[in-house]
Amino acid sequence: MSDRLRPRWHILVFLAPAVLVYTAVMIFPLFNTLRLSLFTEVEQERVFVGLQNFRTLFGDAIWSEQFWNALGNNFWFFFIHMVVQNPIGVILAAILSHPRLRFAHLYRSAIFIPTILSFVIVGFAWKLILSPIWGIAPSLLDAVGLKSLFAPWLGKEEYALTTLALISVWQFVGIPMMLIYAALLSIPEEILEAGECDGITGMSAFWKIKLPLILPSIGIISILTFVGNFNAFDLIYAAQGALAGPDFSTDILGTFLYRTFFGFQLQLGDPHMGSAIATAMFVIILIGVCIYLFGIQTRLRRYQF
Amino acid sequence: MNKARRNPLNTAAAHLILLTYTVIALFPVFVILINSFKTRKAIFREPLALPSAETFSTIGYETVFKQGDFFLYFQNSMIVTVCSLFFILLFGAMAAFALAEYRFRGNTLMGLYLALGIMIPIRIGTVAILEMMVATGLVNTLLALILVYTAQGLPLAVFILSEFMKQVSDDLKNAGRIDGLSEYTIFFRLVLPLVRPAMATVAVFNMIPIWNDLWFPLILAPAEATKTLTLGSQVFIGQFVTDWNAVLSALSMAILPVLILYVIFSRQLIRGITSGAVK
Amino acid sequence: MTALKLSNVCKSFGKTEVLRNIDLEVDEGEFVVFVGPSGCGKSTLLRVIAGLEDATEGSVEIGGEMVNQVPPAKRGIAMVFQSYALYPHLTVEGNMALGLKQEGQPRAVIEERVAKASHMLSLEDYLKRRPSELSGGQRQRVAIGRAIVREPKLFLFDEPLSNLDAALRMKTRIEIASLHKALDASMIYVTHDQTEAMTLADKIVVLRDGAVEQIGAPMELYNNPANRFVAGFLGAPSMNFLPAETLGGAAGHTIGIRPENLRIAEDGQISGTVAHVERLGGDTHLLVRTPAGDEVTVRIFGQSQIQRDAEVTLAYDPAEAYVFDADGARV
Amino acid sequence: MTALKLSNVCKSFGKTEVLRNIDLEVDEGEFVVFVGPSGCGKSTLLRVIAGLEDATEGSVEIGGEMVNQVPPAKRGIAMVFQSYALYPHLTVEGNMALGLKQEGQPRAVIEERVAKASHMLSLEDYLKRRPSELSGGQRQRVAIGRAIVREPKLFLFDEPLSNLDAALRMKTRIEIASLHKALDASMIYVTHDQTEAMTLADKIVVLRDGAVEQIGAPMELYNNPANRFVAGFLGAPSMNFLPAETLGGAAGHTIGIRPENLRIAEDGQISGTVAHVERLGGDTHLLVRTPAGDEVTVRIFGQSQIQRDAEVTLAYDPAEAYVFDADGARV
Amino acid sequence: QDVTLTIESWRNDDLTLWQDQIIPAFEAANPGIKVNFTPSAPAEYNAVLNSKLDAGSAGDLITCRPFDASLALFEDGKLADLSDLEAMASFSDVAKSAWQTDDGSATFCVPMASVIHGFIYNKEAFEEVGVEPPATVDEFYAVLDKLKEDGSYIPMAMGTNDQWEAATMGYQNIGPTYWKGEEGRLALIAGEQKLTDEPWVAPYREIAKWKDYLGDGFEAQTYPDSQNLFTLGRAAIYPAGSWEISGFNAQADFEMGAFPPPVVSAGDTCYISDHTDIAIGLNAASPNAEAAKTFLNWVGSEEFAQIYANALPGFFSLSSHDVAMEDPLAQEFVSWRGKCEPTIRSTYQILSRGTPNLENETWNASAQVIKGAESPEDAGQRLQDGLASWYEPQQ
Ligand SMILES: Nc1ncnc2c1ncn2[C@@H]1O[C@H](COP(=O)(O)OP(=O)(O)OP(=O)(O)O)[C@@H](O)[C@H]1O
Ligand SMILES: Nc1ncnc2c1ncn2[C@@H]1O[C@H](COP(=O)(O)OP(=O)(O)OP(=O)(O)O)[C@@H](O)[C@H]1O
Ligand SMILES: [Mg+2]
Ligand SMILES: [Mg+2]
């Protein structure tokens, strides 16, 4: 569409409701909170300290160690999602979107069910299944002769994070699946038919026709995964508690933030340090999103159907 | 339908993959469901066993129905979820349309601004939100929850919908413009119907956290009259002793409504809405 | 050998019957043109042949083999879609090359064939563009190019030249004809253009409402239409139909006279007033209204100076007239 | 009054110049046809007029008012898109009615106009279908219907009949002509069909590579082409061009003779062998190859019995021949 | 006109108790005051409460966590000073200490209950295997060895997945015996002892030995898992807090007994953790302060103590009223008050005010030590370093 110079009130009208609600109920409170990162509390008084909190966060060994540990864990968490969740989601969507597949909606709903479960249930169910005591996983593995592979995964530092990431993958695969599915649906049938006549079917139809056409959606799920993972919190909290055991091996930025901001057990909430962590997280995510928005999204070609 | 294009081998493989994954997806859910019908002892003695005559128990469900007005909670959850989704979809789609369709100064910045919300957990803004709700007298009303969820859902909605709206053929919108349709009509009559799959997707994505949210109901509307289902079920999670029967029952029941909503929305995932539009 | 054999092919979309009992044989190397009114089922028939739609009934054989269960990719066909169906994410070049790449053709062959096709279709300047940056006619040519580079044994063309200008259309038509000869492939071609149908076809199939009306060589159909529909459908402007009575024929019958077979003459059988004159440059069409209220089109070679409202008498050679009965069948 | 005035309109897509300095005036109630080779910029020009593309330079005036800044919805136009651009989620009826609903027309009016248009386009049976359930030609008719129900002052048609069969095309052409008269609207019409161009136009605009080559009444252009391009573009089959020398003219010049102006005659100026015969039924085209290797098309009225490889001599009336200089300009 | 008081609490567990017993009893005695008990999930309680207090939407009565969490609220002016409340007279200074300013000048919550640590055991299992409840550490391990040898029971039900079990039921349970209860605790606060000192490292050394007696995969065993292991009769000993009593009574179908943390050598003074755990205070911003005080006074009454302690065996009244309890297990626990020195958990007062948080660190260290991932000495060193980093007396 062309640029026109005359005033375009409709743009304002389209944007206004969202911007108003969002600014008032979301941005304002959030930034009001982030502002706290520049303050600290001394003798029940709020004092402006500039970047002191950040200096503590990155300079103080105790804080920075936790922060980098959480950040590193977070990247691993994200990595697992990227290499496991999204490909599985895309594969499932690709299979499901096959126009003549029977029971597709049944499969689709079934696969989506984990996504609608609450974290309490997910945490409970998986702890029960993986529990070395109640024996679902051990006996299942036993049944296929792999009992020796069993370990109390959630309790071992080396496995816990990966296990949780995989549980999270299990839970959220529905999201990339549905998004990609929606994107695949919008590819005009005729283009695929033309491909079929050209001998491009099955896998090659996916790689050569569908994939390029859904790339923007893949971009979206990547960035959503990124944002979602760096904000993740509930699952770990439900499964491992706010201390993200064992020995902080499952601590990610979300749990670190929560613990600091709201406090935990005897640890009192510290909104100031908490905000500093939130700000740091925000900056990390913002950088990621900007890389996506300006570096990738603008380069992705979109096709109109 | 079309026999010629169905490859039995591929079809079998597809079904195999899907079945496998369905089993993986449903197994834990199955575990929860069967256990919600067992006595506590049976849950932990043999978590995998089906409820048998002696282990069968609906004690969990009974507890749930005894404790609190679950139908009211259910209704509250429903109202909050549906209203929030409505506003998220409406406002989100409008903003997404503005971003996807018009080139104006600050377009990308506006997009970024609207995405900021997904980068910080909204929980940390709780106090300010709560203060605002207290000031406006909205505490313990469902409206407070609806407002928060709407704001919370908007960034994602705008993000996803604008991407999908960019795919709607310009010629189609232009045909509308030439037909004299106003930009509003183009949005409501042409673009919205054509991004139905995306709208459904966004609805489903937002529905889940709203439905399952515990935090804001706890803080903004913990009153008995405004309790949501998730909050209501939380009663059974104690400090030291968790009534797993009741938790499993309550949460199993809470799956149903979302599942129904999901099915309703996913009916909008229709193929070929745009086919036949342009040559 | 038969390249394609359709036996009793029927197709319905839900309750809408679109194809009815189509029987057709196409010999190897034959060029068959489908013509018929808009919506009569031509495209659907092509899609059934391609395997994109299942026939509700009947069988499709390609190269002597029953292919009802064979997927399109394995039928050895190439198709130009009426709506083009270009790959939006690929350049013109990519659109043409994709099928070849899939076949695993060596790069040199691909490049050569793409170059040849794009030369033939005057697309050389656009090879790096994507479909959205092309004009309607250019897109259509890409669709043709995509089909012809594959050099299969059976081509299906669905109105491939409809958006091209006359000169290009002629050029492309000739190219297709020579391609047909060079590859010795069978071609099935849907068109609304009389010239294309008459000049390209070995055999024309006239369809109407999903059923075959007549099959035959072009001039055979032109000169010996089986019924009034075929007679009226071929030829532009189309045949004039007059009640036989007004010309001394049997009641209920209709007499058909082609516009070019009518001459302005002193002693003509038909008289009337010129209601409208269409000057096409090379031809002039007169619309003559008889006193009985019938309208007759007369085609005059070259530029006639005759004016509207002139009183004229039209003559025709009864040998060149066709007689149809009340049901439209040729008598 | 002028319905439309384009002054010095230019349009580029990035570096590609698509329209160059187009000047054009369309009077109220005038029927203007754009013709030109595929990709010459016809659609782009329509889109600039409609306001869907901004002219890179120049101004567009509609009804005496400069509209460069006016959105398409306010320009009082209706357009048939070359790609149809139907609303895929609406039925045929909905597609046609949407614009009227938006105007706030009463239901009765909407229903009446939709009924009229769908009758005119033979779409009555399809009113409840969605575009995806229609044939190509039916979709095209819906696109036409959507434009005409609105009855605006200025119509823009982009190859509106390209996918219709000859009979329907003629019928629709006549309907459009009478609509034009009834509404007294201005129409701008893009077509590749010579018959449409010649019969519908008050004025034909010949475009080439984004620039106007010639503007004039149909027969004026046919008989007085300004240059070789226009001469060759109008008329099917197109004009023969022979080096003037071979016919005794000036060196470097070209002589153009229309195929219908060549006769087979004993004492013709050109002799050659029949290389190819195209029998169209109403006409016969001969491709004659001269000893010098030039190819000449001859159009013969009716069905000629002449065969391939016959030796023929062709005569023409020098008064009917055109002479062009080396640059293609008419001499 | 009726006043409605709302109570904020983390005790979901007690919901029915409040609804069916406590509130009716209060309302009957105090017409015109309605009480509404609105617990939230324990894990969210602090965060939710703080948010509500900050925004001014919290209930009138606030259930108080011990020590710093409540102290901070008081210092922020969120909790009213209740020093002058009549009911305070019914509580000893020790009972009140968890809800007082550091200098003891102001009390802001009415104490409700404390919990006692010890070990609960399966009497039937003990009989089966032929062991007696141990009194000394050596006996304790002998019992464990015997159980392990026998093999039909997991000797001890404890997991490290949730971490706090290891710290609370392990370290804080047996620890007082080594650091001599209050003596050691106060010395630590005063900076006279260090966490690297033997009394503080020794308990780690002990729990490190427990590893061998825990069930398979205890690393992933959660707190509910442990409870279930024990109540389903699969484990013989359960390092416990008295709060488990009511749940265990309901769930276990075997007889249970309890023994206090074993002493090092026979005849040594025994120490128990009798931890002040729960109290109730007044929201300073409550518009119904008068009614709320009426309620708080009632909380200090004998009637309340009676109802509460019997409805929730294992939560022992802190008031000086003489409360008769019917539950034998609860009686067993409370009987240790008579023969052992009570103390509270070492990390609760003052020491968990800074970062790193000593309590959280202790959770982590206990779990690590049990798993064998960290040596007791290293753990002590780490905690000491952490504490010293912000706590002046330790620097
Ligand atoms: N978005 C674009 N980017 C670059 N070039 C373009 C774009 N759109 C059109 N063009 C080019 O502009 C020229 C004119 O296009 P236009 O569609 O106006 O042609 P046309 O005269 O309508 O042709 P046709 O008869 O084939 O429809 C074409 O050569 C086309 O390739
Ligand atoms: N999906 C469908 N559902 C119902 N009817 C359909 C569907 N697709 C096509 N039709 C109908 O089938 C008939 C034949 O369509 P087809 O596309 O084969 O016509 P066609 O001969 O190619 O016409 P055209 O020359 O206009 O392209 C048309 O009347 C059309 O309306
Ligand atoms: Mg068709
Ligand atoms: Mg065009």
mmCIF file of C-alpha atoms in Angstrom, chain D residues 69-223:
data_model
loop_
_atom_site.group_PDB
_atom_site.id
_atom_site.type_symbol
_atom_site.label_atom_id
_atom_site.label_comp_id
_atom_site.label_asym_id
_atom_site.label_seq_id
_atom_site.Cartn_x
_atom_site.Cartn_y
_atom_site.Cartn_z
ATOM 1 C CA GLN D 69 -4.160 12.188 -2.130
ATOM 2 C CA VAL D 70 -7.646 10.769 -2.225
ATOM 3 C CA PRO D 71 -8.022 7.167 -1.061
ATOM 4 C CA PRO D 72 -9.450 4.664 -3.524
ATOM 5 C CA ALA D 73 -12.677 4.382 -1.615
ATOM 6 C CA LYS D 74 -13.388 8.047 -2.196
ATOM 7 C CA ARG D 75 -12.546 8.165 -5.859
ATOM 8 C CA GLY D 76 -15.912 6.948 -7.014
ATOM 9 C CA ILE D 77 -14.608 4.128 -9.114
ATOM 10 C CA ALA D 78 -15.245 0.450 -9.550
ATOM 11 C CA MET D 79 -12.586 -1.935 -10.720
ATOM 12 C CA VAL D 80 -12.331 -5.436 -12.025
ATOM 13 C CA PHE D 81 -8.968 -6.817 -11.002
ATOM 14 C CA GLN D 82 -7.006 -8.899 -13.417
ATOM 15 C CA SER D 83 -6.559 -11.389 -10.605
ATOM 16 C CA TYR D 84 -10.219 -11.050 -9.565
ATOM 17 C CA ALA D 85 -9.436 -10.455 -5.889
ATOM 18 C CA LEU D 86 -12.719 -11.914 -4.785
ATOM 19 C CA TYR D 87 -13.633 -12.045 -1.136
ATOM 20 C CA PRO D 88 -13.044 -15.738 -0.612
ATOM 21 C CA HIS D 89 -15.158 -16.039 2.504
ATOM 22 C CA LEU D 90 -18.237 -14.459 0.980
ATOM 23 C CA THR D 91 -20.673 -16.028 -1.400
ATOM 24 C CA VAL D 92 -21.104 -14.735 -4.906
ATOM 25 C CA GLU D 93 -24.007 -12.708 -3.651
ATOM 26 C CA GLY D 94 -22.009 -11.411 -0.706
ATOM 27 C CA ASN D 95 -19.167 -10.442 -2.975
ATOM 28 C CA MET D 96 -21.437 -8.342 -5.089
ATOM 29 C CA ALA D 97 -23.465 -6.891 -2.249
ATOM 30 C CA LEU D 98 -20.672 -5.846 0.089
ATOM 31 C CA GLY D 99 -19.910 -2.551 -1.572
ATOM 32 C CA LEU D 100 -23.558 -1.651 -1.769
ATOM 33 C CA LYS D 101 -24.115 -2.508 1.861
ATOM 34 C CA GLN D 102 -21.256 -0.273 2.735
ATOM 35 C CA GLU D 103 -22.863 2.541 0.797
ATOM 36 C CA GLY D 104 -25.899 1.986 2.954
ATOM 37 C CA GLN D 105 -28.175 1.112 0.065
ATOM 38 C CA PRO D 106 -31.544 -0.234 1.096
ATOM 39 C CA ARG D 107 -31.905 -3.969 0.894
ATOM 40 C CA ALA D 108 -34.347 -3.858 -1.935
ATOM 41 C CA VAL D 109 -31.936 -1.917 -4.100
ATOM 42 C CA ILE D 110 -29.108 -4.261 -3.257
ATOM 43 C CA GLU D 111 -31.139 -7.298 -4.082
ATOM 44 C CA GLU D 112 -32.356 -5.851 -7.294
ATOM 45 C CA ARG D 113 -28.957 -4.822 -8.521
ATOM 46 C CA VAL D 114 -27.369 -8.114 -7.554
ATOM 47 C CA ALA D 115 -30.156 -9.957 -9.308
ATOM 48 C CA LYS D 116 -29.720 -7.845 -12.393
ATOM 49 C CA ALA D 117 -25.988 -8.261 -12.509
ATOM 50 C CA SER D 118 -26.065 -11.964 -11.864
ATOM 51 C CA HIS D 119 -28.653 -12.403 -14.549
ATOM 52 C CA MET D 120 -26.575 -10.419 -16.961
ATOM 53 C CA LEU D 121 -23.549 -12.565 -16.148
ATOM 54 C CA SER D 122 -25.476 -15.858 -16.011
ATOM 55 C CA LEU D 123 -24.505 -16.319 -12.399
ATOM 56 C CA GLU D 124 -27.971 -16.903 -10.982
ATOM 57 C CA ASP D 125 -27.253 -20.522 -10.200
ATOM 58 C CA TYR D 126 -24.152 -19.760 -8.229
ATOM 59 C CA LEU D 127 -25.261 -16.997 -5.914
ATOM 60 C CA LYS D 128 -24.810 -19.094 -2.807
ATOM 61 C CA ARG D 129 -21.391 -20.468 -3.709
ATOM 62 C CA ARG D 130 -18.082 -19.251 -2.517
ATOM 63 C CA PRO D 131 -15.326 -18.353 -4.961
ATOM 64 C CA SER D 132 -13.437 -21.559 -4.281
ATOM 65 C CA GLU D 133 -16.371 -23.532 -5.640
ATOM 66 C CA LEU D 134 -16.504 -21.693 -8.930
ATOM 67 C CA SER D 135 -14.809 -22.236 -12.249
ATOM 68 C CA GLY D 136 -12.304 -19.733 -13.530
ATOM 69 C CA GLY D 137 -14.785 -18.060 -15.809
ATOM 70 C CA GLN D 138 -17.389 -17.889 -13.110
ATOM 71 C CA ARG D 139 -14.961 -16.194 -10.786
ATOM 72 C CA GLN D 140 -14.159 -13.687 -13.435
ATOM 73 C CA ARG D 141 -17.823 -12.961 -13.869
ATOM 74 C CA VAL D 142 -18.239 -12.442 -10.158
ATOM 75 C CA ALA D 143 -15.441 -9.918 -10.328
ATOM 76 C CA ILE D 144 -17.286 -8.110 -13.097
ATOM 77 C CA GLY D 145 -20.541 -8.321 -11.197
ATOM 78 C CA ARG D 146 -18.984 -6.849 -8.116
ATOM 79 C CA ALA D 147 -17.853 -3.849 -10.100
ATOM 80 C CA ILE D 148 -20.978 -3.169 -12.053
ATOM 81 C CA VAL D 149 -23.517 -3.352 -9.241
ATOM 82 C CA ARG D 150 -21.934 -0.273 -7.772
ATOM 83 C CA GLU D 151 -22.754 1.913 -10.783
ATOM 84 C CA PRO D 152 -20.035 4.477 -10.229
ATOM 85 C CA LYS D 153 -18.991 7.198 -12.619
ATOM 86 C CA LEU D 154 -15.749 5.561 -13.618
ATOM 87 C CA PHE D 155 -15.169 1.897 -14.304
ATOM 88 C CA LEU D 156 -11.795 0.251 -14.575
ATOM 89 C CA PHE D 157 -11.812 -3.157 -16.218
ATOM 90 C CA ASP D 158 -8.619 -5.179 -16.298
ATOM 91 C CA GLU D 159 -9.003 -7.898 -18.916
ATOM 92 C CA PRO D 160 -12.444 -8.723 -17.624
ATOM 93 C CA LEU D 161 -13.458 -11.258 -20.228
ATOM 94 C CA SER D 162 -10.232 -13.148 -20.771
ATOM 95 C CA ASN D 163 -11.505 -16.398 -19.286
ATOM 96 C CA LEU D 164 -14.923 -16.500 -20.880
ATOM 97 C CA ASP D 165 -15.952 -18.495 -23.894
ATOM 98 C CA ALA D 166 -16.647 -16.711 -27.140
ATOM 99 C CA ALA D 167 -20.417 -16.662 -26.833
ATOM 100 C CA LEU D 168 -20.425 -15.455 -23.265
ATOM 101 C CA ARG D 169 -17.741 -13.002 -24.057
ATOM 102 C CA MET D 170 -19.797 -11.512 -26.811
ATOM 103 C CA LYS D 171 -22.879 -11.420 -24.653
ATOM 104 C CA THR D 172 -21.030 -9.778 -21.781
ATOM 105 C CA ARG D 173 -19.317 -7.354 -24.082
ATOM 106 C CA ILE D 174 -22.665 -6.211 -25.347
ATOM 107 C CA GLU D 175 -23.973 -5.946 -21.802
ATOM 108 C CA ILE D 176 -21.036 -3.823 -20.831
ATOM 109 C CA ALA D 177 -21.612 -1.606 -23.841
ATOM 110 C CA SER D 178 -25.232 -1.123 -22.938
ATOM 111 C CA LEU D 179 -24.366 -0.565 -19.300
ATOM 112 C CA HIS D 180 -21.977 2.068 -20.473
ATOM 113 C CA LYS D 181 -24.749 3.738 -22.369
ATOM 114 C CA ALA D 182 -27.327 3.343 -19.607
ATOM 115 C CA LEU D 183 -25.145 4.695 -16.835
ATOM 116 C CA ASP D 184 -23.381 7.227 -18.958
ATOM 117 C CA ALA D 185 -20.285 6.294 -17.026
ATOM 118 C CA SER D 186 -16.733 6.516 -18.239
ATOM 119 C CA MET D 187 -15.007 3.224 -18.691
ATOM 120 C CA ILE D 188 -11.407 2.278 -18.962
ATOM 121 C CA TYR D 189 -10.902 -1.169 -20.236
ATOM 122 C CA VAL D 190 -7.803 -3.277 -20.672
ATOM 123 C CA THR D 191 -7.973 -6.096 -23.144
ATOM 124 C CA HIS D 192 -5.911 -8.287 -25.381
ATOM 125 C CA ASP D 193 -8.890 -9.114 -27.541
ATOM 126 C CA GLN D 194 -8.892 -7.201 -30.799
ATOM 127 C CA THR D 195 -12.615 -7.567 -31.242
ATOM 128 C CA GLU D 196 -13.325 -6.122 -27.836
ATOM 129 C CA ALA D 197 -10.950 -3.277 -28.372
ATOM 130 C CA MET D 198 -12.331 -2.398 -31.772
ATOM 131 C CA THR D 199 -15.998 -2.751 -30.907
ATOM 132 C CA LEU D 200 -16.130 -1.248 -27.467
ATOM 133 C CA ALA D 201 -13.729 1.635 -27.661
ATOM 134 C CA ASP D 202 -14.473 5.231 -28.324
ATOM 135 C CA LYS D 203 -10.761 5.679 -28.037
ATOM 136 C CA ILE D 204 -7.940 3.176 -27.954
ATOM 137 C CA VAL D 205 -4.727 3.886 -26.110
ATOM 138 C CA VAL D 206 -1.807 1.829 -27.319
ATOM 139 C CA LEU D 207 0.851 1.395 -24.683
ATOM 140 C CA ARG D 208 4.305 0.036 -25.056
ATOM 141 C CA ASP D 209 6.932 -0.270 -22.387
ATOM 142 C CA GLY D 210 5.074 2.070 -20.119
ATOM 143 C CA ALA D 211 4.648 4.849 -22.622
ATOM 144 C CA VAL D 212 1.729 5.852 -24.809
ATOM 145 C CA GLU D 213 2.382 5.040 -28.461
ATOM 146 C CA GLN D 214 -0.794 6.364 -29.972
ATOM 147 C CA ILE D 215 -4.295 7.375 -28.930
ATOM 148 C CA GLY D 216 -7.234 7.447 -31.279
ATOM 149 C CA ALA D 217 -10.525 6.025 -32.391
ATOM 150 C CA PRO D 218 -10.335 2.331 -33.281
ATOM 151 C CA MET D 219 -10.609 2.591 -37.037
ATOM 152 C CA GLU D 220 -8.334 5.584 -37.053
ATOM 153 C CA LEU D 221 -5.622 3.569 -35.362
ATOM 154 C CA TYR D 222 -6.278 0.625 -37.605
ATOM 155 C CA ASN D 223 -6.102 2.634 -40.733
#
